[in-house]
């Protein structure tokens, strides 16, 4: 099958790019999925073009369902750190550029990333004049609001996100 706008075939190369694009559209900063998820999804990376030809969106929905599961899990971790005492005297780093990080390799690594993210976000709000309590409350609302918005995404919107990822894959630049 040729794409008439780009003259590129819908093939395994586009399929691989589409998977990467779809995952990045859901988790651009690599905070939600873990490495096991990426490997599991990657096992089907050459199949997305076939799914599209067959009109089969099950894979897109399965990835999105995993995303929602991870969103809940990571949200619980964020809530835990928002309720915990954070040590602002420890010098540590948080990689904020997704090009320079990988997906977490397990829950311990993910938990530590979220601890650092919460600490980073609290410090940013403190630097902008919030008290620590205000910062924590604001972050709780932000993270919970984001989870609620993602949970309200309808099945047809999931397909739209997936199709957009495929479309971007024809011109990855």
Coordinates of N, CA and C in Angstrom, one line a residue:
X1 N 0.8 -1.2 0.0 CA 0.0 0.0 0.0 C 0.9 1.2 0.0
X2 N 0.6 2.1 -0.9 CA 1.4 3.4 -1.0 C 0.6 4.5 -0.4
X3 N 1.3 5.4 0.3 CA 0.7 6.6 0.8 C 0.8 7.6 -0.4
X4 N -0.3 8.2 -0.8 CA -0.2 9.0 -2.0 C 0.4 10.4 -1.8
X5 N 0.4 10.8 -0.5 CA 1.0 12.1 -0.2 C 2.5 12.1 -0.2
X6 N 3.0 11.0 0.3 CA 4.5 10.9 0.5 C 5.1 9.9 -0.4
X7 N 4.3 9.1 -1.1 CA 4.8 8.1 -2.0 C 5.6 7.0 -1.2
X8 N 5.5 6.9 0.1 CA 6.1 5.9 0.9 C 5.2 4.8 1.2
X9 N 5.6 3.6 1.1 CA 4.8 2.5 1.5 C 4.6 2.4 3.0
X10 N 3.4 1.9 3.4 CA 3.1 1.6 4.8 C 3.8 0.2 5.0
X11 N 4.9 0.2 5.7 CA 5.7 -1.0 5.8 C 6.2 -1.1 7.2
X12 N 7.1 -2.1 7.4 CA 7.7 -2.3 8.8 C 8.5 -1.1 9.3
X13 N 9.2 -0.4 8.4 CA 9.9 0.8 8.8 C 9.0 1.8 9.4
X14 N 7.9 2.1 8.7 CA 6.9 3.0 9.2 C 6.3 2.5 10.5
X15 N 6.0 1.2 10.5 CA 5.5 0.5 11.7 C 6.3 0.8 12.9
X16 N 7.6 0.6 12.8 CA 8.6 0.8 13.9 C 8.5 2.3 14.4
X17 N 8.6 3.2 13.4 CA 8.5 4.6 13.7 C 7.2 5.0 14.4
X18 N 6.1 4.4 13.9 CA 4.8 4.7 14.5 C 4.7 4.2 15.9
X19 N 5.3 3.1 16.2 CA 5.3 2.6 17.6 C 6.0 3.6 18.5
X20 N 7.2 4.0 18.1 CA 8.0 4.9 18.9 C 7.2 6.2 19.0
X21 N 6.6 6.7 18.0 CA 5.9 8.0 18.0 C 4.7 7.9 18.9
X22 N 4.0 6.7 18.9 CA 2.8 6.5 19.7 C 3.2 6.5 21.2
X23 N 4.2 5.8 21.5 CA 4.7 5.7 22.9 C 5.1 7.1 23.4
X24 N 5.9 7.8 22.5 CA 6.3 9.1 22.9 C 5.1 10.1 23.1
X25 N 4.1 9.9 22.3 CA 2.9 10.8 22.4 C 2.2 10.6 23.8
X26 N 2.3 9.4 24.3 CA 1.7 9.1 25.6 C 2.6 9.4 26.7
X27 N 3.9 9.2 26.6 CA 4.8 9.3 27.7 C 6.1 10.0 27.2
X28 N 6.0 11.3 26.8 CA 7.1 12.0 26.2 C 8.4 12.1 27.1
X29 N 8.2 12.1 28.4 CA 9.3 12.3 29.3 C 9.8 11.0 30.0
X30 N 9.2 9.9 29.6 CA 9.6 8.6 30.1 C 9.4 8.4 31.6
X31 N 8.3 8.9 32.1 CA 7.9 8.7 33.5 C 7.0 7.6 33.8
X32 N 6.2 7.2 32.8 CA 5.1 6.2 33.1 C 5.4 4.8 32.7
X33 N 5.7 4.6 31.4 CA 6.1 3.2 31.0 C 7.4 2.8 31.6
X34 N 7.6 1.5 31.7 CA 8.9 1.0 32.2 C 9.5 0.2 31.0
X35 N 10.8 -0.2 31.2 CA 11.5 -0.9 30.1 C 10.8 -2.2 29.7
X36 N 10.2 -2.9 30.7 CA 9.5 -4.1 30.3 C 8.3 -3.8 29.4
X37 N 7.6 -2.7 29.7 CA 6.5 -2.4 28.8 C 7.0 -2.1 27.4
X38 N 8.1 -1.4 27.3 CA 8.6 -1.0 26.0 C 9.1 -2.2 25.2
X39 N 9.7 -3.2 25.9 CA 10.1 -4.4 25.3 C 8.9 -5.2 24.8
X40 N 7.9 -5.3 25.7 CA 6.7 -6.0 25.3 C 6.0 -5.4 24.0
X41 N 5.9 -4.1 24.0 CA 5.3 -3.5 22.8 C 6.2 -3.6 21.6
X42 N 7.5 -3.6 21.8 CA 8.5 -3.7 20.8 C 8.4 -5.0 20.0
X43 N 8.0 -6.0 20.7 CA 7.8 -7.3 20.1 C 6.8 -7.3 18.9
X44 N 6.0 -6.3 18.9 CA 5.0 -6.2 17.9 C 5.3 -5.0 16.9
X45 N 6.5 -4.4 17.0 CA 6.8 -3.2 16.2 C 6.6 -3.4 14.7
X46 N 6.8 -4.6 14.2 CA 6.7 -4.8 12.7 C 5.3 -5.1 12.3
X47 N 4.4 -5.2 13.3 CA 3.0 -5.6 13.0 C 2.0 -4.4 12.9
X48 N 2.4 -3.2 13.3 CA 1.5 -2.1 13.3 C 0.9 -1.8 11.9
X49 N 1.8 -1.9 10.8 CA 1.3 -1.7 9.5 C 0.2 -2.7 9.1
X50 N 0.4 -3.9 9.5 CA -0.6 -4.9 9.2 C -1.9 -4.7 10.0
X51 N -1.8 -4.2 11.3 CA -3.0 -3.9 12.0 C -3.7 -2.8 11.3
X52 N -3.0 -1.8 10.8 CA -3.7 -0.7 10.1 C -4.4 -1.2 8.9
X53 N -3.7 -2.0 8.1 CA -4.4 -2.5 6.9 C -5.6 -3.3 7.2
X54 N -5.6 -4.0 8.4 CA -6.8 -4.8 8.8 C -7.8 -4.0 9.6
X55 N -7.5 -2.7 9.8 CA -8.5 -1.9 10.6 C -8.5 -2.4 12.1
X56 N -7.4 -2.9 12.6 CA -7.4 -3.5 13.9 C -6.7 -2.5 14.9
X57 N -7.5 -1.9 15.8 CA -6.9 -1.0 16.8 C -6.7 -1.6 18.1
X58 N -6.8 -2.9 18.3 CA -6.7 -3.6 19.6 C -5.3 -3.2 20.2
X59 N -4.2 -3.3 19.4 CA -2.9 -3.0 20.0 C -2.8 -1.6 20.5
X60 N -3.3 -0.6 19.8 CA -3.3 0.8 20.3 C -4.1 0.9 21.6
X61 N -5.2 0.2 21.7 CA -6.0 0.2 22.9 C -5.2 -0.5 24.1
X62 N -4.6 -1.6 23.8 CA -3.8 -2.3 24.8 C -2.7 -1.5 25.4
X63 N -2.0 -0.8 24.5 CA -0.9 0.1 24.9 C -1.5 1.2 25.8
X64 N -2.6 1.8 25.4 CA -3.2 2.9 26.1 C -3.7 2.4 27.5
X65 N -4.3 1.2 27.5 CA -4.7 0.6 28.8 C -3.5 0.4 29.8
X66 N -2.4 0.0 29.2 CA -1.2 -0.1 30.1 C -0.8 1.2 30.6
X67 N -0.9 2.2 29.7 CA -0.5 3.6 30.1 C -1.4 4.0 31.3
X68 N -2.7 3.8 31.2 CA -3.6 4.2 32.3 C -3.2 3.4 33.6
X69 N -2.9 2.2 33.4 CA -2.5 1.4 34.6 C -1.2 2.0 35.2
X70 N -0.2 2.3 34.4 CA 1.0 2.9 34.9 C 0.7 4.3 35.5
X71 N -0.2 5.1 34.8 CA -0.6 6.4 35.3 C -1.1 6.3 36.8
X72 N -1.9 5.3 37.0 CA -2.4 5.1 38.4 C -1.3 4.7 39.4
X73 N -0.5 3.8 38.9 CA 0.7 3.4 39.8 C 1.6 4.5 40.1
X74 N 2.0 5.3 39.0 CA 2.9 6.4 39.2 C 2.2 7.5 40.0
X75 N 0.9 7.7 39.9 CA 0.2 8.7 40.6 C 0.2 8.3 42.1
X76 N 0.1 7.1 42.4 CA 0.2 6.7 43.9 C 1.6 7.0 44.4
X77 N 2.6 6.7 43.6 CA 4.0 7.0 44.0 C 4.1 8.5 44.2
X78 N 3.6 9.3 43.3 CA 3.7 10.8 43.4 C 3.0 11.2 44.7
X79 N 1.8 10.7 44.9 CA 1.1 11.1 46.2 C 1.9 10.7 47.4
X80 N 2.6 9.6 47.4 CA 3.4 9.1 48.5 C 4.5 10.2 48.7
X81 N 5.2 10.6 47.7 CA 6.3 11.5 47.8 C 5.8 12.9 48.2
X82 N 4.6 13.3 47.7 CA 4.0 14.6 48.1 C 3.7 14.6 49.6
X83 N 3.4 13.5 50.2 CA 3.1 13.4 51.6 C 4.4 13.1 52.5
X84 N 5.5 12.9 51.8 CA 6.7 12.5 52.6 C 7.6 13.7 52.8
X85 N 8.5 13.6 53.8 CA 9.5 14.6 54.0 C 10.6 14.5 53.0
X86 N 10.8 15.6 52.3 CA 11.8 15.6 51.2 C 13.1 16.2 51.7
X87 N 14.2 15.7 51.4 CA 15.5 16.2 51.9 C 16.1 17.1 50.8
X88 N 16.0 18.4 51.0 CA 16.5 19.3 50.0 C 18.0 19.6 50.2
X89 N 18.6 19.0 51.2 CA 20.0 19.2 51.4 C 20.9 18.3 50.6
X90 N 20.3 17.2 50.0 CA 21.0 16.2 49.3 C 21.2 16.7 47.8
X91 N 22.5 16.7 47.4 CA 22.7 17.2 46.0 C 22.5 16.0 45.1
X92 N 21.6 16.1 44.2 CA 21.3 15.0 43.2 C 20.8 15.6 41.9
X93 N 20.7 14.8 40.9 CA 20.3 15.3 39.6 C 19.1 14.5 39.1
X94 N 18.3 15.3 38.3 CA 17.1 14.7 37.6 C 17.3 15.0 36.1
X95 N 17.4 14.0 35.3 CA 17.5 14.1 33.9 C 16.2 14.5 33.3
X96 N 16.1 15.7 32.8 CA 14.8 16.2 32.3 C 14.6 16.1 30.8
X97 N 15.7 15.8 30.1 CA 15.7 15.6 28.6 C 15.5 14.2 28.3
X98 N 14.3 13.8 27.7 CA 14.1 12.4 27.4 C 15.0 11.8 26.4
X99 N 15.7 12.6 25.6 CA 16.8 12.1 24.7 C 18.0 11.5 25.5
X100 N 18.1 12.0 26.7 CA 19.3 11.5 27.5 C 18.9 10.6 28.7
X101 N 17.8 10.0 28.6 CA 17.4 9.0 29.6 C 16.7 7.8 29.0
X102 N 16.5 6.8 29.8 CA 15.9 5.6 29.3 C 14.6 5.4 30.1
X103 N 13.8 4.4 29.8 CA 12.7 4.0 30.6 C 13.2 3.4 31.9
X104 N 12.5 3.5 33.0 CA 12.9 2.9 34.2 C 12.9 1.4 34.1
X105 N 13.9 0.8 34.7 CA 14.1 -0.6 34.8 C 13.6 -1.2 36.1
X106 N 12.2 -1.1 36.2 CA 11.6 -1.6 37.4 C 11.0 -0.6 38.3
X107 N 10.3 -1.0 39.3 CA 9.5 -0.1 40.1 C 10.4 0.7 41.1
X108 N 11.6 0.2 41.5 CA 12.5 0.9 42.4 C 13.0 2.1 41.7
X109 N 13.5 1.9 40.4 CA 14.0 3.0 39.6 C 12.9 4.1 39.3
X110 N 11.8 3.6 39.0 CA 10.7 4.5 38.7 C 10.3 5.3 40.0
X111 N 10.2 4.7 41.1 CA 9.9 5.3 42.4 C 11.0 6.4 42.6
X112 N 12.2 6.1 42.4 CA 13.3 7.1 42.7 C 13.2 8.3 41.7
X113 N 12.8 8.0 40.5 CA 12.6 9.1 39.5 C 11.5 10.0 39.9
X114 N 10.4 9.4 40.4 CA 9.3 10.2 40.9 C 9.6 11.0 42.1
X115 N 10.4 10.4 43.0 CA 10.9 11.2 44.2 C 11.6 12.4 43.7
X116 N 12.5 12.3 42.8 CA 13.3 13.4 42.3 C 12.4 14.4 41.5
X117 N 11.5 13.9 40.8 CA 10.6 14.8 40.0 C 9.8 15.6 41.0
X118 N 9.2 15.0 42.1 CA 8.4 15.7 43.0 C 9.3 16.8 43.7
X119 N 10.5 16.4 44.1 CA 11.4 17.3 44.7 C 11.7 18.5 43.8
X120 N 12.0 18.2 42.5 CA 12.3 19.2 41.5 C 11.1 20.2 41.4
X121 N 9.9 19.6 41.2 CA 8.7 20.4 41.0 C 8.4 21.3 42.3
X122 N 8.6 20.7 43.5 CA 8.4 21.5 44.7 C 9.4 22.6 44.7
X123 N 10.6 22.3 44.4 CA 11.7 23.4 44.4 C 11.4 24.5 43.4
X124 N 10.9 24.1 42.2 CA 10.5 25.1 41.3 C 9.4 26.1 41.8
X125 N 8.4 25.5 42.4 CA 7.3 26.3 43.0 C 7.8 27.1 44.1
X126 N 8.7 26.6 45.0 CA 9.2 27.4 46.1 C 10.0 28.6 45.5
X127 N 10.8 28.3 44.4 CA 11.5 29.4 43.8 C 10.6 30.5 43.2
X128 N 9.4 30.1 42.9 CA 8.4 31.1 42.4 C 7.5 31.7 43.4
X129 N 7.9 31.5 44.7 CA 7.1 32.2 45.8 C 6.1 31.4 46.5
X130 N 5.9 30.1 46.2 CA 5.0 29.3 46.9 C 5.6 28.9 48.2
X131 N 4.8 28.6 49.2 CA 5.2 27.9 50.4 C 5.3 26.4 50.1
X132 N 6.0 25.6 50.9 CA 6.1 24.2 50.6 C 4.7 23.6 50.6
X133 N 3.9 23.9 51.6 CA 2.5 23.4 51.6 C 1.7 23.7 50.4
X134 N 1.8 25.0 49.9 CA 1.1 25.4 48.7 C 1.6 24.6 47.5
X135 N 2.9 24.4 47.4 CA 3.5 23.7 46.3 C 3.0 22.3 46.3
X136 N 3.0 21.6 47.4 CA 2.6 20.2 47.5 C 1.1 20.1 47.1
X137 N 0.3 21.0 47.6 CA -1.2 21.0 47.2 C -1.4 21.3 45.7
X138 N -0.6 22.2 45.2 CA -0.7 22.5 43.8 C -0.3 21.3 42.9
X139 N 0.7 20.6 43.3 CA 1.2 19.5 42.6 C 0.2 18.3 42.7
X140 N -0.4 18.1 43.9 CA -1.4 17.1 44.0 C -2.5 17.3 43.0
X141 N -3.0 18.6 43.0 CA -4.1 18.9 42.1 C -3.7 18.7 40.6
X142 N -2.5 19.1 40.3 CA -2.0 19.0 38.9 C -1.9 17.5 38.5
X143 N -1.3 16.7 39.3 CA -1.2 15.3 38.9 C -2.5 14.5 38.9
X144 N -3.4 14.8 39.9 CA -4.7 14.2 39.9 C -5.5 14.7 38.7
X145 N -5.5 15.9 38.4 CA -6.2 16.5 37.2 C -5.7 15.8 35.9
X146 N -4.4 15.6 35.8 CA -3.9 15.0 34.6 C -4.4 13.6 34.5
X147 N -4.4 12.8 35.6 CA -4.9 11.4 35.6 C -6.4 11.4 35.2
X148 N -7.2 12.3 35.8 CA -8.6 12.3 35.4 C -8.8 12.6 33.9
X149 N -8.0 13.6 33.4 CA -8.2 13.9 32.0 C -7.8 12.7 31.1
X150 N -6.7 12.0 31.4 CA -6.3 10.8 30.7 C -7.4 9.7 30.8
X151 N -8.0 9.5 31.9 CA -9.0 8.5 32.1 C -10.2 8.7 31.3
X152 N -10.5 10.0 31.0 CA -11.7 10.3 30.2 C -11.5 10.2 28.7
X153 N -10.3 9.9 28.3 CA -10.1 9.7 26.8 C -11.0 8.6 26.3
X154 N -11.7 8.8 25.3 CA -12.6 7.8 24.7 C -11.8 6.9 23.7
X155 N -12.4 5.7 23.5 CA -11.7 4.8 22.6 C -11.4 5.4 21.2
X156 N -12.3 6.2 20.6 CA -12.0 6.8 19.3 C -10.9 7.8 19.4
X157 N -10.7 8.4 20.5 CA -9.6 9.4 20.7 C -8.3 8.6 20.8
X158 N -8.3 7.4 21.4 CA -7.1 6.6 21.4 C -6.7 6.3 20.0
X159 N -7.6 5.9 19.2 CA -7.3 5.6 17.8 C -6.8 6.8 17.1
X160 N -7.3 8.0 17.3 CA -6.8 9.2 16.7 C -5.4 9.5 17.1
X161 N -5.1 9.3 18.4 CA -3.7 9.5 18.8 C -2.8 8.5 18.1
X162 N -3.2 7.3 18.0 CA -2.4 6.3 17.3 C -2.2 6.6 15.8
X163 N -3.3 7.0 15.1 CA -3.2 7.4 13.7 C -2.3 8.6 13.5
X164 N -2.4 9.5 14.4 CA -1.5 10.7 14.3 C 0.0 10.3 14.4
X165 N 0.2 9.3 15.3 CA 1.6 8.8 15.4 C 2.0 8.1 14.1
X166 N 1.1 7.4 13.5 CA 1.5 6.8 12.2 C 1.7 7.8 11.2
X167 N 0.9 8.8 11.1 CA 1.0 9.9 10.2 C 2.4 10.6 10.3
X168 N 2.8 10.9 11.6 CA 4.1 11.5 11.8 C 5.2 10.6 11.4
X169 N 5.0 9.3 11.3 CA 6.1 8.4 11.0 C 6.5 8.4 9.5
X170 N 5.6 9.0 8.7 CA 6.0 9.1 7.3 C 7.0 10.2 7.1
X171 N 7.1 11.1 8.0 CA 8.1 12.2 7.9 C 8.7 12.4 9.3
X172 N 9.7 11.5 9.7 CA 10.1 11.6 11.1 C 10.9 12.8 11.5
X173 N 11.1 13.8 10.6 CA 11.9 14.9 11.0 C 11.1 16.0 11.6

